[in-house]
PDB file of C-alpha atoms in Angstrom:
ATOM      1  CA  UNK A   1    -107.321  24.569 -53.979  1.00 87.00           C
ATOM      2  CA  UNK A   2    -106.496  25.400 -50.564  1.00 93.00           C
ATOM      3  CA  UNK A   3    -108.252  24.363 -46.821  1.00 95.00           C
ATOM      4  CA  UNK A   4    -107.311  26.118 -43.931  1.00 96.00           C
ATOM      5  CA  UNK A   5    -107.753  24.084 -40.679  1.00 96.00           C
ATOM      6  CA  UNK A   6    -108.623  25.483 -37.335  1.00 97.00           C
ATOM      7  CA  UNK A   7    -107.924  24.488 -33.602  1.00 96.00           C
ATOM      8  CA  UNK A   8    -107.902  24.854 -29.996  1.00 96.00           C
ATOM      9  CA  UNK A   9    -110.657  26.724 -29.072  1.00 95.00           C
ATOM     10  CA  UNK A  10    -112.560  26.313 -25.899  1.00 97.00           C
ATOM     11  CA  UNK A  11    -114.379  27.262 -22.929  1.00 98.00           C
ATOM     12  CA  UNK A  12    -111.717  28.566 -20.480  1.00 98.00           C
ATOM     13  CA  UNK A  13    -112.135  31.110 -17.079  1.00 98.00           C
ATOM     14  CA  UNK A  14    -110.962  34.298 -17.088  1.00 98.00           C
ATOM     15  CA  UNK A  15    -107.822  34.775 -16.514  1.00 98.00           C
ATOM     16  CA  UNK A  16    -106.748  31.638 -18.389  1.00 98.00           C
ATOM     17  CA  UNK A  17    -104.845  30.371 -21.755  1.00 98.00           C
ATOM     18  CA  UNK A  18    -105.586  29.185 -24.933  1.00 98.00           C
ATOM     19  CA  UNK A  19    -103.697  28.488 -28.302  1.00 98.00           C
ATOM     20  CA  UNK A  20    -104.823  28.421 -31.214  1.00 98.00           C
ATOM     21  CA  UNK A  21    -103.888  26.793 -34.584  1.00 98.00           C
ATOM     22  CA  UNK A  22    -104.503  26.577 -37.974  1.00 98.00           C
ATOM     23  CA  UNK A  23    -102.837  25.335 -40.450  1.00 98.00           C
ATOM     24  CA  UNK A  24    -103.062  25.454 -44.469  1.00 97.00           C
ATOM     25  CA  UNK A  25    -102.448  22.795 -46.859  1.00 96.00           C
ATOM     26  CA  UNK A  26    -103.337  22.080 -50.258  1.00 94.00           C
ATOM     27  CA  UNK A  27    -101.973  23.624 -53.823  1.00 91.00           C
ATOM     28  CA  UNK A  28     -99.300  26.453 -52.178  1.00 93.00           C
ATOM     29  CA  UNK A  29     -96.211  27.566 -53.344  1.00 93.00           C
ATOM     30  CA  UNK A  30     -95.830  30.477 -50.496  1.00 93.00           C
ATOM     31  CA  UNK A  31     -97.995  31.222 -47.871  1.00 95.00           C
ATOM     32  CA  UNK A  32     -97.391  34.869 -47.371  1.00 96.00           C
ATOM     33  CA  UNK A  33     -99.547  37.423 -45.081  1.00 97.00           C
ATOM     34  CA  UNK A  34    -100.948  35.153 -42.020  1.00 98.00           C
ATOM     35  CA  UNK A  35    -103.510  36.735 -39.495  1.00 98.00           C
ATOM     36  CA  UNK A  36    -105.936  36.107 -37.183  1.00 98.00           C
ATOM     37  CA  UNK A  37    -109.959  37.711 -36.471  1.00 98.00           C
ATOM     38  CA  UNK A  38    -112.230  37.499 -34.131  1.00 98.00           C
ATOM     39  CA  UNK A  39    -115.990  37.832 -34.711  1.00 98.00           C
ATOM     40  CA  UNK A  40    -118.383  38.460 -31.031  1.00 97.00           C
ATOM     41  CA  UNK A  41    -122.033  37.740 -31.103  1.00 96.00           C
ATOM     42  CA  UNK A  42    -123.919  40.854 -33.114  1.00 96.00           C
ATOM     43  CA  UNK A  43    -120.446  42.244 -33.816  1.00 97.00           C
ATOM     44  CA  UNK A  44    -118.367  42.758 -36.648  1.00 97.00           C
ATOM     45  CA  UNK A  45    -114.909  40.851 -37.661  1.00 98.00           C
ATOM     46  CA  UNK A  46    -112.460  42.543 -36.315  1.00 98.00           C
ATOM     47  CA  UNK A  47    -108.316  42.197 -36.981  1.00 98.00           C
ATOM     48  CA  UNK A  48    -106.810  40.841 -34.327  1.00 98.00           C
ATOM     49  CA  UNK A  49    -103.067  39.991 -35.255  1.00 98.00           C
ATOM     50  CA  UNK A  50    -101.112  39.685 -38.261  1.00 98.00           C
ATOM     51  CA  UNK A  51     -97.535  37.810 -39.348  1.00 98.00           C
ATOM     52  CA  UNK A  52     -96.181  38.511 -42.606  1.00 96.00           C
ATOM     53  CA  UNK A  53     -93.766  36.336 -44.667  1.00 92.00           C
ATOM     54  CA  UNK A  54     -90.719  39.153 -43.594  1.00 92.00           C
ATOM     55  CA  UNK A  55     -91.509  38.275 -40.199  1.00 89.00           C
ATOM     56  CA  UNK A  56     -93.544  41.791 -39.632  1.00 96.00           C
ATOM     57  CA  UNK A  57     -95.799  41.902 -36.645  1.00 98.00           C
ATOM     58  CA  UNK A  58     -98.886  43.961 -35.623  1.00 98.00           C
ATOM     59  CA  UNK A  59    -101.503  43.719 -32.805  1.00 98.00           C
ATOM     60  CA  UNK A  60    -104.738  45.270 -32.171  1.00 98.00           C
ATOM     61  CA  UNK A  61    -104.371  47.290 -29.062  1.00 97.00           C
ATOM     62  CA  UNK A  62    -107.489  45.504 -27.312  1.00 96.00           C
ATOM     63  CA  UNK A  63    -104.908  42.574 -27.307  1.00 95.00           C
ATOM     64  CA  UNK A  64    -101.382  43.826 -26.814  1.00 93.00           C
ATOM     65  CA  UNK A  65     -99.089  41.783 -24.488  1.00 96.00           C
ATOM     66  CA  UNK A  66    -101.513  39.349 -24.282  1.00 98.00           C
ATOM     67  CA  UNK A  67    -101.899  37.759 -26.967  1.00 98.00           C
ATOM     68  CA  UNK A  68     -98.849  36.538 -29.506  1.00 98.00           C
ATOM     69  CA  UNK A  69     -99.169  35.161 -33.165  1.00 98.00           C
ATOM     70  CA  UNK A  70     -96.329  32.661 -34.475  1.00 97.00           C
ATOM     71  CA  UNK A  71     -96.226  31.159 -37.816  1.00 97.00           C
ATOM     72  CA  UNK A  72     -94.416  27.920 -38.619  1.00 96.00           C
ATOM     73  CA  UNK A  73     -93.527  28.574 -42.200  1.00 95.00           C
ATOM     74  CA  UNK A  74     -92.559  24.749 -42.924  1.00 95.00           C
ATOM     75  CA  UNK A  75     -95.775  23.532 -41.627  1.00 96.00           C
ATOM     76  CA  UNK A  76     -97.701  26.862 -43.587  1.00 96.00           C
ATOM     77  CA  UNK A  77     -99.489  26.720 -39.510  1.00 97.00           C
ATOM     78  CA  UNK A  78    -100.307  30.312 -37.836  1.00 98.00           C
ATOM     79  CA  UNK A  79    -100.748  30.257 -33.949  1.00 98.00           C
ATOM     80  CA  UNK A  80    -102.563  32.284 -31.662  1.00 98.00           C
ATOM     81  CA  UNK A  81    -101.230  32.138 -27.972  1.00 98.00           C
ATOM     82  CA  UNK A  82    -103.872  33.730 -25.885  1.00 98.00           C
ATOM     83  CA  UNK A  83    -103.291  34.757 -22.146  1.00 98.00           C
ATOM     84  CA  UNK A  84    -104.965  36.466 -19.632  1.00 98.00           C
ATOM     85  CA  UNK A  85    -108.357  36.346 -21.343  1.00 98.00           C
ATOM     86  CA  UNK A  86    -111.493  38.077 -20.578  1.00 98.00           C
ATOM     87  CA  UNK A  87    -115.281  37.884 -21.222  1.00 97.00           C
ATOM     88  CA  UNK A  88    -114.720  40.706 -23.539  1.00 97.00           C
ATOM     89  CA  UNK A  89    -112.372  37.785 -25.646  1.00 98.00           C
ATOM     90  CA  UNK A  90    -115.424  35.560 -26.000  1.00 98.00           C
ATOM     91  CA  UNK A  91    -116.008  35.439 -30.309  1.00 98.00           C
ATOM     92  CA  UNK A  92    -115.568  33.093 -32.959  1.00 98.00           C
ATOM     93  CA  UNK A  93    -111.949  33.380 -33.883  1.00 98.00           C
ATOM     94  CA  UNK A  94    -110.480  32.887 -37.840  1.00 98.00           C
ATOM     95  CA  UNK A  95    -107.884  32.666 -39.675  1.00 98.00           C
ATOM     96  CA  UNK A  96    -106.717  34.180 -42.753  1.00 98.00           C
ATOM     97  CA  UNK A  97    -104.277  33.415 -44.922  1.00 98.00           C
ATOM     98  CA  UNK A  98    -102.794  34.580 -48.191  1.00 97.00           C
ATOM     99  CA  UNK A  99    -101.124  32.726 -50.382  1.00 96.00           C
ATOM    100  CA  UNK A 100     -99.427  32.001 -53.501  1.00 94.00           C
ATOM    101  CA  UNK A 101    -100.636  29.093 -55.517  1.00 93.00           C
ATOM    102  CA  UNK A 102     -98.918  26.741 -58.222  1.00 90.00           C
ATOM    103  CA  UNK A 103     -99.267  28.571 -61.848  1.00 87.00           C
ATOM    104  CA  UNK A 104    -100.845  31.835 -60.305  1.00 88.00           C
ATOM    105  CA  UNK A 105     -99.159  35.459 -60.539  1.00 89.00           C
ATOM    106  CA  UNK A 106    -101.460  36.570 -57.269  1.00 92.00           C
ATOM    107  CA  UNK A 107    -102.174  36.229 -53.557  1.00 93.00           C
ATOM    108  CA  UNK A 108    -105.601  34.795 -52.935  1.00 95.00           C
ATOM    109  CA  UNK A 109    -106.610  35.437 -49.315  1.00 96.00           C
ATOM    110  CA  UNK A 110    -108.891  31.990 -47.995  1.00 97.00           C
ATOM    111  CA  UNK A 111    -110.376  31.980 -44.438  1.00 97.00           C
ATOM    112  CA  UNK A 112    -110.529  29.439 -41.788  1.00 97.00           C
ATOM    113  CA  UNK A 113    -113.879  27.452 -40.519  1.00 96.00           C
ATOM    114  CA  UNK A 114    -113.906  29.278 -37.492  1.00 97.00           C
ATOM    115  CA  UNK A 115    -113.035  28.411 -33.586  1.00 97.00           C
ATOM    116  CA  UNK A 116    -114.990  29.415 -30.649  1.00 98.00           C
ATOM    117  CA  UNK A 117    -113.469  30.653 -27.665  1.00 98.00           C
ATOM    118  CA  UNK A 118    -115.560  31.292 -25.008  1.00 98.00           C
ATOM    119  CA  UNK A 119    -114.404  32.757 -21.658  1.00 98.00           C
ATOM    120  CA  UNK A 120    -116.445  32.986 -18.584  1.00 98.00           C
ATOM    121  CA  UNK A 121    -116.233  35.316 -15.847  1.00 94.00           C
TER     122      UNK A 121
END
């Protein structure tokens, strides 16, 4: 089994900085394809950025040179460094991770609990 644990969101202005964290642990033998959602109130999940084991980056536009994912592959931890937020940032953010278990030929993807950012205007 695998838990994913999220942190680091908040209630910050706009304009302002958050990070966030999470960080897997559990039965892994690789943690491969890392990424990060976002989920606003009567909206639908929505990519937001993704790190892959090759070290392959890609960004929604709504959050190009703004935001920047990291992984730290000996702690199997993702980051989300978020700057210059906005309102339109306010959702509940996860993380998803894939990874490689002990005994197992496949990927299985799990998901984070979820961490709210909230920005204000």
């Amino acid at each position: 089994q695998v838990q994913l644990v999220e942190s680091g969101g908040g209630l910050v202005q706009a304009g302002g900085s958050l990070r966030l964290s999470c960080s897997a642990s559990g039965s892994i033998r690789r943690v491969n394809d890392m990424a990060w959602y976002r989920q606003g109130l009567g909206k639908q999940r929505e990519l937001v950025a993704t790190t892959t084991s090759g070290g392959s980056i890609n960004y929604a536009e709504f959050v190009k040179g703004r935001f920047t994912i990291s992984r730290d592959n000996a702690k199997n931890t993702v980051y989300l460094q978020m700057n210059s937020l906005t309102p339109e940032d306010t959702a509940v953010y996860y993380c998803n991770v894939r990874v490689r278990q002990y005994y197992s030929t496949d990927d299985r993807s799990y998901w984070g609990q979820g961490t709210q950012v909230t920005v204000s205007s």
